[in-house]
Coordinates of C-alpha atoms and ligand atoms in Angstrom, one line a residue:
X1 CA -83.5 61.6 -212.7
X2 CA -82.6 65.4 -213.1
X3 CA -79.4 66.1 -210.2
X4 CA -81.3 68.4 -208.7
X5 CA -84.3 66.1 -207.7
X6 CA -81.4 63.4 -207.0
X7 CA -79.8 65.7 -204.3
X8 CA -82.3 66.3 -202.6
X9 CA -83.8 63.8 -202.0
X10 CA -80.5 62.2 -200.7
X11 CA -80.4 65.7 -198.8
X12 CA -84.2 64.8 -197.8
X13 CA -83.0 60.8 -197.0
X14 CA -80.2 62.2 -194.4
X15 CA -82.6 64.2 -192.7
X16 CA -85.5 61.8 -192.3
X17 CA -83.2 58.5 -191.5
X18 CA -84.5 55.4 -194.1
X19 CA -88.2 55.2 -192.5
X20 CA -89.3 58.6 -193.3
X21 CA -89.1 58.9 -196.8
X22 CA -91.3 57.0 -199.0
X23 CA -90.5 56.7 -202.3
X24 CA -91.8 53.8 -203.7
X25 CA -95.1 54.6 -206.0
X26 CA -96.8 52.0 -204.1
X27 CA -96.4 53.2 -200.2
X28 CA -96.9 56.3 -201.4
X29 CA -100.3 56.1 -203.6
X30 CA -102.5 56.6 -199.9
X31 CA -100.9 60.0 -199.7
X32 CA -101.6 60.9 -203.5
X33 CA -105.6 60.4 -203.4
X34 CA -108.0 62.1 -201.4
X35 CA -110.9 60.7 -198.8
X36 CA -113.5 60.5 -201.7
X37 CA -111.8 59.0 -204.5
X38 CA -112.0 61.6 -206.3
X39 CA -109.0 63.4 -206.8
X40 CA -105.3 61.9 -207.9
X41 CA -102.1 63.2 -207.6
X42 CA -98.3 62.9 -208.0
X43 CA -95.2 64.0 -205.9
X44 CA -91.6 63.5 -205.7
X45 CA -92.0 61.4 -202.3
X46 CA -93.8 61.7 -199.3
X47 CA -91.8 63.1 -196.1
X48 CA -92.8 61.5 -192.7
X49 CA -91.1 63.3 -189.9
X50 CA -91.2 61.9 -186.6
X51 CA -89.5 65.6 -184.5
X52 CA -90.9 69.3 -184.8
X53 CA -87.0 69.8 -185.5
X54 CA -87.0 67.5 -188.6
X55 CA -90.3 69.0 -190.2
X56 CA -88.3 72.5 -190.1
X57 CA -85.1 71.0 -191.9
X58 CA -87.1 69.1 -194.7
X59 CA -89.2 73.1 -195.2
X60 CA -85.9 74.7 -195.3
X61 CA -84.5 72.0 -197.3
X62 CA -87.4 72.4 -199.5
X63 CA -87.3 76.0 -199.4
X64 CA -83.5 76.1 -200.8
X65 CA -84.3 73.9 -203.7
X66 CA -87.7 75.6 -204.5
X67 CA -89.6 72.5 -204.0
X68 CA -93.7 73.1 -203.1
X69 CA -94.4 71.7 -199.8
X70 CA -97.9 69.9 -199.6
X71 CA -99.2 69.7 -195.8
X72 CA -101.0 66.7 -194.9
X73 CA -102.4 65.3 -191.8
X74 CA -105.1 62.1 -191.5
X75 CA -106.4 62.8 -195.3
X76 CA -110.0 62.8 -194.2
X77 CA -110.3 66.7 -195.9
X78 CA -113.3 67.0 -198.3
X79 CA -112.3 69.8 -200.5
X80 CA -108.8 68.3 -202.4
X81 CA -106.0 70.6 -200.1
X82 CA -104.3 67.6 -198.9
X83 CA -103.9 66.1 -202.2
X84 CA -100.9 67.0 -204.7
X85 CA -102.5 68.3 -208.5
X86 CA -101.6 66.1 -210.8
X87 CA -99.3 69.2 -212.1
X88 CA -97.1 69.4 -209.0
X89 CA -94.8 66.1 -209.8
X90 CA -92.1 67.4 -208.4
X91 CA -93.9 68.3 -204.7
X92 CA -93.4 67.0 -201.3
X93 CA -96.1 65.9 -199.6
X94 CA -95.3 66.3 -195.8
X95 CA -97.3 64.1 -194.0
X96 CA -97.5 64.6 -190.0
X97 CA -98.9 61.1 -188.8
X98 CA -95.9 60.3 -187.0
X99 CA -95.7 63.3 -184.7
X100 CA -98.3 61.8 -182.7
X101 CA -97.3 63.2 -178.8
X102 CA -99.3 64.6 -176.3
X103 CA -97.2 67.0 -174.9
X104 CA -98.6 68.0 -171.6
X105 CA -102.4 68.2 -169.7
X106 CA -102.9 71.5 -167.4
X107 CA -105.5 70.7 -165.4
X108 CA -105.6 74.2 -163.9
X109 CA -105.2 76.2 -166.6
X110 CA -107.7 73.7 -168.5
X111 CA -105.3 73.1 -171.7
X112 CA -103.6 70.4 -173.3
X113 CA -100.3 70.7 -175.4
X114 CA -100.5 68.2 -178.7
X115 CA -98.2 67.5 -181.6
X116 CA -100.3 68.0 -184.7
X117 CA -100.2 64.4 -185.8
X118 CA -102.2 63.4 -182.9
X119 CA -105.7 62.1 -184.3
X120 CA -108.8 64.2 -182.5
X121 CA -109.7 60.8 -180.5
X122 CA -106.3 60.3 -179.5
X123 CA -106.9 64.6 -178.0
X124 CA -110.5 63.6 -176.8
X125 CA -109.1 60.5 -175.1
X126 CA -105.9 62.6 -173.2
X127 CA -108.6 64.7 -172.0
X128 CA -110.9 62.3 -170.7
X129 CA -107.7 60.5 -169.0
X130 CA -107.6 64.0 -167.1
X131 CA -111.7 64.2 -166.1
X132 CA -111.3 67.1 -169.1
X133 CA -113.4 67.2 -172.5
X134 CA -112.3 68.5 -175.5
X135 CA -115.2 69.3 -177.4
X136 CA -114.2 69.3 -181.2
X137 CA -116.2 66.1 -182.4
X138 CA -116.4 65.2 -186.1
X139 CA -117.4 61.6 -187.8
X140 CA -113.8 61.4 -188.6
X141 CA -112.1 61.8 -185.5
X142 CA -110.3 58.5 -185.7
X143 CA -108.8 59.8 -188.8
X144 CA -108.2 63.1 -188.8
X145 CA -105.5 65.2 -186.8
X146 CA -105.2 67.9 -184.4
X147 CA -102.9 69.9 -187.4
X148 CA -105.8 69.3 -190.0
X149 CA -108.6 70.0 -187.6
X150 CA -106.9 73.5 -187.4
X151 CA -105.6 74.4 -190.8
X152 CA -109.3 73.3 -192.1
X153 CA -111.0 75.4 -189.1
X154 CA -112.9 71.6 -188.3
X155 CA -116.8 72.4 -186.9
X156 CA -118.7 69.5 -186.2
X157 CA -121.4 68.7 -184.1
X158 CA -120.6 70.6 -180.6
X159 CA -120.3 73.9 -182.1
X160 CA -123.3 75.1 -181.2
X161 CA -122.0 75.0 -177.6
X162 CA -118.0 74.9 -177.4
X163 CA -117.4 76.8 -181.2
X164 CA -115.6 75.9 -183.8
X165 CA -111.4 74.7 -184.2
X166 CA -110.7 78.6 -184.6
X167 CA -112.1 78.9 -180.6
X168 CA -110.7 76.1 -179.3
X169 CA -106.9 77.1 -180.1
X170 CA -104.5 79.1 -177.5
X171 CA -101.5 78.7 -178.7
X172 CA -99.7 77.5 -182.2
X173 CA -96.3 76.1 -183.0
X174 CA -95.5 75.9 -186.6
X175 CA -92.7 76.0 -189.1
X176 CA -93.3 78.7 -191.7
X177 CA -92.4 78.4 -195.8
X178 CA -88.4 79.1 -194.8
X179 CA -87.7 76.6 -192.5
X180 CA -88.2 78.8 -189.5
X181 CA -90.1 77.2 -186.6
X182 CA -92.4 79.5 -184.8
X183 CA -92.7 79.1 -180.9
X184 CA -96.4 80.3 -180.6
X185 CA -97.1 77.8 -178.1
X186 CA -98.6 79.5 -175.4
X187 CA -101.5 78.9 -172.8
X188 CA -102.5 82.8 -172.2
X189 CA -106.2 83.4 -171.8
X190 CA -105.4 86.9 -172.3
X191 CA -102.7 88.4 -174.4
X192 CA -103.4 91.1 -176.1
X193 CA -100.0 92.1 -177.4
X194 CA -100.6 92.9 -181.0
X195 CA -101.9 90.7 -184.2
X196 CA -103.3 87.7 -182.9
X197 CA -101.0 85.6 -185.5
X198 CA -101.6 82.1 -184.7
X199 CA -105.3 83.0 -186.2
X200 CA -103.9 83.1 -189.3
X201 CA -102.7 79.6 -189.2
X202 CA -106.3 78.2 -188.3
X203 CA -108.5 77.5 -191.8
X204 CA -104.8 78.1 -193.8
X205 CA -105.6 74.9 -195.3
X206 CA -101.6 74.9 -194.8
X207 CA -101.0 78.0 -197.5
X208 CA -99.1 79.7 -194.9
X209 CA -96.8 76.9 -193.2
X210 CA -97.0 73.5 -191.0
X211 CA -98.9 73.2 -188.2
X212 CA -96.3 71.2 -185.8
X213 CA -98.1 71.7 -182.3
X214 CA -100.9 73.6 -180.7
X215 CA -102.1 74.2 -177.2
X216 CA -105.8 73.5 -176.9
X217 CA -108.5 74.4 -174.6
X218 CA -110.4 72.0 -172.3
X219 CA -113.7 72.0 -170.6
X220 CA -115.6 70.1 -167.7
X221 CA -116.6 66.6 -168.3
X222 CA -120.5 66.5 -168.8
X223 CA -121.6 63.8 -166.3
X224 CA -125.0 63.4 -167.9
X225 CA -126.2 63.5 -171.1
X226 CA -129.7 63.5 -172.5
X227 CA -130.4 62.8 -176.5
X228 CA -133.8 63.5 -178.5
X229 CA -134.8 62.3 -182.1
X230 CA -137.5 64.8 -183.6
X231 CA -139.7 63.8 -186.2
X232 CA -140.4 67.2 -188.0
X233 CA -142.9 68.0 -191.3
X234 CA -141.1 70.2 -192.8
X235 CA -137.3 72.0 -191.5
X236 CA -138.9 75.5 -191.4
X237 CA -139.9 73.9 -187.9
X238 CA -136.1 73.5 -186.4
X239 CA -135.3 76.8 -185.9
X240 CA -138.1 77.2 -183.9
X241 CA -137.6 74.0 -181.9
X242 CA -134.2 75.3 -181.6
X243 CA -135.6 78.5 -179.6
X244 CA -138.0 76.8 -177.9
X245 CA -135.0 74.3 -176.6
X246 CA -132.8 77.3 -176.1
X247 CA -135.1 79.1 -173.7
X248 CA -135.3 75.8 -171.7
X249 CA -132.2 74.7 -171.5
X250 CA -130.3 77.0 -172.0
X251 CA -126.8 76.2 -172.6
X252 CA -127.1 72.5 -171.9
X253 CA -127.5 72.2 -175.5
X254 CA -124.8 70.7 -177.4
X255 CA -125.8 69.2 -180.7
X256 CA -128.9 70.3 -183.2
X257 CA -128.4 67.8 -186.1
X258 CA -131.2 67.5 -188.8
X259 CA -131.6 65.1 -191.6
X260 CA -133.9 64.6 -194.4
X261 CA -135.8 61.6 -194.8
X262 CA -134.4 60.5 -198.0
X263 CA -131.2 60.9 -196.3
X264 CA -132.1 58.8 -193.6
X265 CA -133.2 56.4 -195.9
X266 CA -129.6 55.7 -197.8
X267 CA -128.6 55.4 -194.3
X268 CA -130.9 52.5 -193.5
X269 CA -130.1 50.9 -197.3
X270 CA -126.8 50.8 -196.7
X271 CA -125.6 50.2 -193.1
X272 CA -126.7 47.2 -191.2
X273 CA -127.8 47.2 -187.8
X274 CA -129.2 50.8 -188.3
X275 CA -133.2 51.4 -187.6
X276 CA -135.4 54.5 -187.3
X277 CA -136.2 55.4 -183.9
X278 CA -139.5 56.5 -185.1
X279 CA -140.2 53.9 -187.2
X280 CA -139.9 56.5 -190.3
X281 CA -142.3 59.1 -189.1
X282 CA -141.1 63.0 -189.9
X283 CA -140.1 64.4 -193.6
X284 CA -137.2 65.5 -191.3
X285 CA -135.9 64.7 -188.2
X286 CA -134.2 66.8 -185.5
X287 CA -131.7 64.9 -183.0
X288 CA -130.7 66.8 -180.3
X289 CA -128.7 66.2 -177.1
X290 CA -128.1 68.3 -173.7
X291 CA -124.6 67.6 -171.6
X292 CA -124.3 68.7 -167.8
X293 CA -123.5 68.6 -164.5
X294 CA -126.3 67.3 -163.4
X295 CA -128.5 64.0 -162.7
X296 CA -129.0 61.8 -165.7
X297 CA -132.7 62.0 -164.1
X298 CA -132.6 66.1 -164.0
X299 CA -131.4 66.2 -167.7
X300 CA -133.9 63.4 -169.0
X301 CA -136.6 65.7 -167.5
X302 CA -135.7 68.8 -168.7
X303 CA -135.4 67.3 -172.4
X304 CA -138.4 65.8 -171.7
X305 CA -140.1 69.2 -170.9
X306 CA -139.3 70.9 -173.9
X307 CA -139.8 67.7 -176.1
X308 CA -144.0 67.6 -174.5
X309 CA -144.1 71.8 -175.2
X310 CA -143.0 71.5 -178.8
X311 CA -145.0 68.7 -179.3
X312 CA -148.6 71.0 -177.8
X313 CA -147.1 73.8 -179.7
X314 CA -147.3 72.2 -183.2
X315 CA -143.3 72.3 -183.6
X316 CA -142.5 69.1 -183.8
X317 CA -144.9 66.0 -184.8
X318 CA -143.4 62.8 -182.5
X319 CA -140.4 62.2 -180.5
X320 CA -138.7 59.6 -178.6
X321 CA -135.8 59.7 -176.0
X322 CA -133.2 57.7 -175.5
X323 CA -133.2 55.7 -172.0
X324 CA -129.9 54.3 -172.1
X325 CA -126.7 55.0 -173.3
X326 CA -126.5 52.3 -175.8
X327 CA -130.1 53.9 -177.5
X328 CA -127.9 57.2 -177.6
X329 CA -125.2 55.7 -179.3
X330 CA -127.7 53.8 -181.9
X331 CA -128.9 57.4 -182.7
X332 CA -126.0 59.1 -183.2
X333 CA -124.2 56.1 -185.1
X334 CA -126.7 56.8 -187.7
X335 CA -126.3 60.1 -188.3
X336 CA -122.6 59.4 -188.3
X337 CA -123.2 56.5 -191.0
X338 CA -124.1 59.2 -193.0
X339 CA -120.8 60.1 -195.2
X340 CA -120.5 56.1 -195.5
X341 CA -123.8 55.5 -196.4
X342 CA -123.5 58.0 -199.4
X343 CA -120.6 57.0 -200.8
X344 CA -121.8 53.4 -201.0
X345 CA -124.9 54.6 -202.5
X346 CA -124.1 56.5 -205.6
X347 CA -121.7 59.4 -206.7
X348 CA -122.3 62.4 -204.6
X349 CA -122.4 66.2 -206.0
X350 CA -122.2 67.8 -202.2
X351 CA -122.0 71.3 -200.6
X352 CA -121.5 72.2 -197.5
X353 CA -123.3 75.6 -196.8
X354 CA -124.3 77.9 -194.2
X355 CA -126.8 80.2 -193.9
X356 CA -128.5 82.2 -191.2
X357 CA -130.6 80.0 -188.7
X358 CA -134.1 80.7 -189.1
X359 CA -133.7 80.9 -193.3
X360 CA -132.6 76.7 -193.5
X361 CA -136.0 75.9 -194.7
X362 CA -135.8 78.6 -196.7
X363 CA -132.7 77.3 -198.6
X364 CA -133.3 74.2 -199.3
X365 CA -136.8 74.9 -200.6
X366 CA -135.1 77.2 -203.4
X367 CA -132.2 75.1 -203.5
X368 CA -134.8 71.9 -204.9
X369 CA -136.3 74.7 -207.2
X370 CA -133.7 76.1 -208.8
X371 CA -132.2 72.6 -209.6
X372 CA -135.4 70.6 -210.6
X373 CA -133.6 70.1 -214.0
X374 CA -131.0 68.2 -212.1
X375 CA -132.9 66.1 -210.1
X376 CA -134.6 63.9 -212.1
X377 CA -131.6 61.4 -212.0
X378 CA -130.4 62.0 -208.4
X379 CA -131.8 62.0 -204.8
X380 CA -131.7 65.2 -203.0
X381 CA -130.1 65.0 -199.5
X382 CA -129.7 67.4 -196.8
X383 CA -128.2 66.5 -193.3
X384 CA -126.4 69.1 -191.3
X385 CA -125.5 71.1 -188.1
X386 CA -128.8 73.4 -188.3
X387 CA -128.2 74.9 -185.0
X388 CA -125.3 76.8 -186.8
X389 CA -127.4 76.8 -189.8
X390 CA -124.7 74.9 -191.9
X391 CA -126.5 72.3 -194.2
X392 CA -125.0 69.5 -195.9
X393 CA -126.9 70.0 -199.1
X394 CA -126.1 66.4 -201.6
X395 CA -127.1 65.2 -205.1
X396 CA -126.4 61.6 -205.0
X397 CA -126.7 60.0 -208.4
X398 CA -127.1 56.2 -208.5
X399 CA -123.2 54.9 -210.0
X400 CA -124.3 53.4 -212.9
X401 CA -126.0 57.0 -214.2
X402 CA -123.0 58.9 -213.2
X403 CA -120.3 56.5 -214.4
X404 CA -122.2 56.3 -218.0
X405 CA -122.1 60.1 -218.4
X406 CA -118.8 61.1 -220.3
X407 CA -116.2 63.4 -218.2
X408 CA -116.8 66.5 -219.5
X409 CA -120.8 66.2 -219.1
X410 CA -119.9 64.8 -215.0
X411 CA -117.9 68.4 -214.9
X412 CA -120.5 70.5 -216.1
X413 CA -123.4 68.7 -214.4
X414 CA -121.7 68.8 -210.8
X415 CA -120.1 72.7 -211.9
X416 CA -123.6 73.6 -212.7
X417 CA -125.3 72.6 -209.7
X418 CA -122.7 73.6 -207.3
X419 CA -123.3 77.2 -208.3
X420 CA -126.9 76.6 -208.2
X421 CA -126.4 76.0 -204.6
X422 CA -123.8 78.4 -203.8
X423 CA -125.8 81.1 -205.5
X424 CA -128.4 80.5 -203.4
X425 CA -126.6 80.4 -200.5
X426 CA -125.1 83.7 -200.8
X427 CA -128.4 85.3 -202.4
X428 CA -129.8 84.6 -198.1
X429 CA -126.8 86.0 -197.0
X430 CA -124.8 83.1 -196.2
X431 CA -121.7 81.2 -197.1
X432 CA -119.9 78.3 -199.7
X433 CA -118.4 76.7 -197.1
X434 CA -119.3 76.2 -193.3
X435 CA -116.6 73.9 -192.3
X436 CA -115.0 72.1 -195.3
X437 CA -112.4 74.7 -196.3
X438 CA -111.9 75.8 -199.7
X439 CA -108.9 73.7 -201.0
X440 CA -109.2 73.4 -204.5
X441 CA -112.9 72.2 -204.5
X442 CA -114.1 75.8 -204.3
X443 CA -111.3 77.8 -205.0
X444 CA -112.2 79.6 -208.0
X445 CA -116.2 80.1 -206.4
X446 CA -114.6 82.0 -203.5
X447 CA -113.2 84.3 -206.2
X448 CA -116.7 85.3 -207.0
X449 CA -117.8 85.0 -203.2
X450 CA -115.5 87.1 -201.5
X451 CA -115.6 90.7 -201.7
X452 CA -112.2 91.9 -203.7
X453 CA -110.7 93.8 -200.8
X454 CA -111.3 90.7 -198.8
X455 CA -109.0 88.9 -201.4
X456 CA -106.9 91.3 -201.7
X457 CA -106.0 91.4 -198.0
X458 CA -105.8 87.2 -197.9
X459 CA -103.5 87.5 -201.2
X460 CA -101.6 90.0 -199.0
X461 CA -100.9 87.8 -196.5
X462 CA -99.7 84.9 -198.4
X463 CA -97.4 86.7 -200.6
X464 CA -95.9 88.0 -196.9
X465 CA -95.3 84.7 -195.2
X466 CA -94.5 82.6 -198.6
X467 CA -93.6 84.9 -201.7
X468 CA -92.5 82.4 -203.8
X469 CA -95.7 80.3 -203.2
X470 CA -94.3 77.3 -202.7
X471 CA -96.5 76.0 -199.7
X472 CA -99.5 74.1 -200.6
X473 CA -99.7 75.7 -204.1
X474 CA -103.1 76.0 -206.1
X475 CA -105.0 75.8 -202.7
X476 CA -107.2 78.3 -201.1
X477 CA -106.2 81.1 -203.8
X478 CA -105.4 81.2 -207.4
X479 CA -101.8 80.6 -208.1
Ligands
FAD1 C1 -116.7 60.9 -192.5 C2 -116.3 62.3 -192.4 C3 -116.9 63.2 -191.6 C4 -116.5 64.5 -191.5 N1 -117.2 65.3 -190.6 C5 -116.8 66.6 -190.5 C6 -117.5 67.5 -189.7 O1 -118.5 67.2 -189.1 N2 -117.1 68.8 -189.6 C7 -115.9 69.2 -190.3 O2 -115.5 70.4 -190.1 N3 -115.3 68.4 -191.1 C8 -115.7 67.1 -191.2 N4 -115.0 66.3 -192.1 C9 -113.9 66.8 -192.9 C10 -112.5 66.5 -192.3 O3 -112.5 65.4 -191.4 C11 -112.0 67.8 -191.5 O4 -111.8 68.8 -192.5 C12 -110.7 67.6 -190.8 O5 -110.4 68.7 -190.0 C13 -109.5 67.4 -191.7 O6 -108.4 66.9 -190.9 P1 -107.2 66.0 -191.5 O7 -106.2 65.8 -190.5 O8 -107.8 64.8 -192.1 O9 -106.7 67.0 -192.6 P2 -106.2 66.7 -194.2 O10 -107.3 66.2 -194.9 O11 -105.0 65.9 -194.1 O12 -105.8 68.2 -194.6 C14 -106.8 69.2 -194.7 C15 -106.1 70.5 -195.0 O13 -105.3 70.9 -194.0 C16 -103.9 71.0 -194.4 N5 -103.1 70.4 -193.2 C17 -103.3 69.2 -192.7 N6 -102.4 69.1 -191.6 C18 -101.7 70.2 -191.6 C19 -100.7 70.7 -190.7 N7 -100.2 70.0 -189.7 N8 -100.2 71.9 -190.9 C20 -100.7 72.7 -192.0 N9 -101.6 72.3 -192.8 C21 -102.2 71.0 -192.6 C22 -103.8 70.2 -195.7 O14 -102.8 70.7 -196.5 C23 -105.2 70.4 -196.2 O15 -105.2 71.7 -196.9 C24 -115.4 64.9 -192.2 C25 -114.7 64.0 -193.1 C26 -115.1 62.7 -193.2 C27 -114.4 61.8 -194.1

């Protein structure tokens, strides 16, 4: 071993006491491979730091030796930015499970104060201990943590009410490229004292430093909650349900989730106990819920209501409600069995776009056109968060096709149809990537998706905070 990698990690070994330092290939191999499978890498060893003071001596540490830092929180990211490249051997990957603390519930001023290690249910849970809800609710919140959800700018499936990560965040504590730990951790609702910096943490996809804490906005608890599945003909009707819901119930509306039928269908194949509300009525099907105040009977009727008017009106062709908590539950488990379900079912090509709101339909109708060369092998899948007009748009191919295709034919094929999809994203006016992040999934696309002074200014603002590019390298933006 070179001295240089020798001394520091006995430099590293001092500073992280014998538990936080894993060296051995084998402990560390779940830190080197991404959610998917699909992605490998190497590093030097994997740092777990259990004090914000200890994750700014390993960066300065780091820093001194000219050693990339790789940021990584519960591994659940979909675009690669958590994962070393195979050409960064000699990285650490800093891995933040352990600082898992929730610092501090303000009822008043509605917040709570979390280390970034903390899983979202673990954030959720504080909340709920407090008669609080944090809102942020993805299918991997037992996973994934508080510093990922902001570094990837998480979305989800209550953004149509609460926003996304980026509204959620007050106040940011992080250590930046040098070692230096940033205090940002306040509670202000207003401050308006200048660049608004802790922004520039939130969807970093940690190019700019580590995420340590954050202070996080809370809500009232819902007491009731009322959930619709929506058997639609075609998606072109959502966006109208969607108004016609809107102008109802106004901002009771949480969720508007829609999924194709062959979607739901892999879902059905592949996880047992799940079953169609609807008995499989719908080429698509909407699933909605309202949270309140008020009576569990006040919100059932309102749903009810708007369900019966877009039935008459020709927007929606069945629907059922759930009457219990446990029917709830059985709906929304299956549209969270959905990321499973896929990966069990074949290899998936998958995008995750968004688009304005009443051109979804729209989209996926080109989408299928422009890639009918594509699809005679795969299934074409579309489940998403349509009230913020971000679609899940997948081409699953059965394993056996994919696996007997040689490598370079499984690049071109997924590169090909990725840009089919992207292109027609951005020919509506829309976006590569809703939620996901950019890591290095998408990172030369957004080359060609971003307007050049728009790069220019993000390039600008790397090179400030980390000139020497050693944090996350390779992610977000071109070496
Ligand atoms: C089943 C499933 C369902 C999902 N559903 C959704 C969904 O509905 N909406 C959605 O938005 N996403 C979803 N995701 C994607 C993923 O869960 C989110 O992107 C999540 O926010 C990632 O958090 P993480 O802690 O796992 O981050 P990681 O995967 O560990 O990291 C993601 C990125 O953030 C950086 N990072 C992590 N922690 C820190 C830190 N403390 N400081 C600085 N940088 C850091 C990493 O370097 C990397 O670039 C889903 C994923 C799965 C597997």
């Amino acid at each position: 071993m070179p001295k240089k990698r020798a001394t520091l990690l006995a430099e590293l070994r001092g500073i992280l006491g014998p538990s936080g330092l894993v060296e051995d290939a084998g402990e560390m191999a779940p830190f080197l491979g991404d959610w998917w499978g699909k992605r490998q890498g190497s590093a030097l060893a994997v740092a777990r730091p259990d004090t914000v003071e200890r994750v700014a001596a390993v960066v300065a540490c780091c820093a001194r030796a000219g050693i990339p830092i790789v940021p990584q929180g519960g591994n659940t990211g979909l675009c690669g930015g958590a994962t070393p490249r195979p050409e960064d051997a000699d990285c650490l990957v800093v891995a933040l499970g352990r600082l898992r603390r929730i610092r501090a519930v303000d009822p008043y001023n509605q917040t709570i104060t979390a280390d970034a290690g903390c899983t979202l249910a673990e954030v959720q849970a504080a909340a709920a201990q407090a008669d609080r809800l944090f809102p942020l609710s993805l299918g991997s919140e037992g996973s994934c943590q508080i510093g990922g959800n902001i570094s990837t700018n998480a979305g989800g499936t209550a953004v149509l009410r609460y926003g996304t990560m980026r509204d959620l965040v007050l106040g940011i504590e992080a250590v930046l490229p040098d070692g230096t730990l940033w205090h940002g951790l306040r509670g202000l609702r207003k401050d308006n004292t200048g660049y608004d910096l802790k922004q520039l943490f939130i969807g970093a996809e940690g190019t700019l430093g580590i995420v340590t804490g954050a202070v996080l906005k809370l809500f009232p608890r819902p007491t009731s909650h009322a959930t619709a599945w929506v058997a639609l003909d075609t998606l072109d009707q959502a966006p109208v349900l969607l108004a016609l819901t809107r102008s109802l119930c106004g901002e009771r509306i949480t969720s508007f989730e829609v999924c194709s039928r062959s979607q739901l269908n892999v879902v059905y194949r592949n996880i047992p106990d799940t079953r169609d509300p609807l008995d499989g009525e719908g080429d698509w099907v909407a699933l909605i819920e309202l949270a309140d105040m008020a009576s569990d009977a006040e919100l059932q009727g309102l749903l009810e209501q708007a369900m019966g008017r877009a039935l008459e009106e020709g927007m929606a062709i069945d629907a059922a409600l759930a009457s219990s908590q446990a029917q709830a539950q059985a709906i929304w488990r299956i549209r969270h069995a959905v990321s499973g379900a896929n990966v069990r079912e074949g290899y998936s090509v998958s995008h995750d776009i968004s688009v304005p709101i009443a051109a979804v339909g729209v989209f996926v109708r080109e989408a299928r056109e422009a890639l009918r060369e594509y699809t005679q092998d795969a299934l074409t899948l579309v489940v998403g968060h349509a009230g913020d007009g971000n679609l899940h748009f997948i081409l699953l191919f059965p394993h056996a096709v994919w696996q007997a295709l040689i490598p370079e034919t499984r690049e071109t094929r997924a590169a090909g149809i990725t840009a089919i999809v992207q292109r027609t994203a951005l020919a509506l006016g829309g976006s590569i990537s809703a939620e996901h992040g950019i890591g290095v999934a998408h990172r030369d696309e957004l080359q060609a998706a971003k307007p050049p002074a728009e790069l220019a200014m993000m390039r600008a603002i790397k090179h400030a905070l980390d000139p020497r590019g050693l944090m996350n390298p390779g992610k977000l933006l071109q070496p």
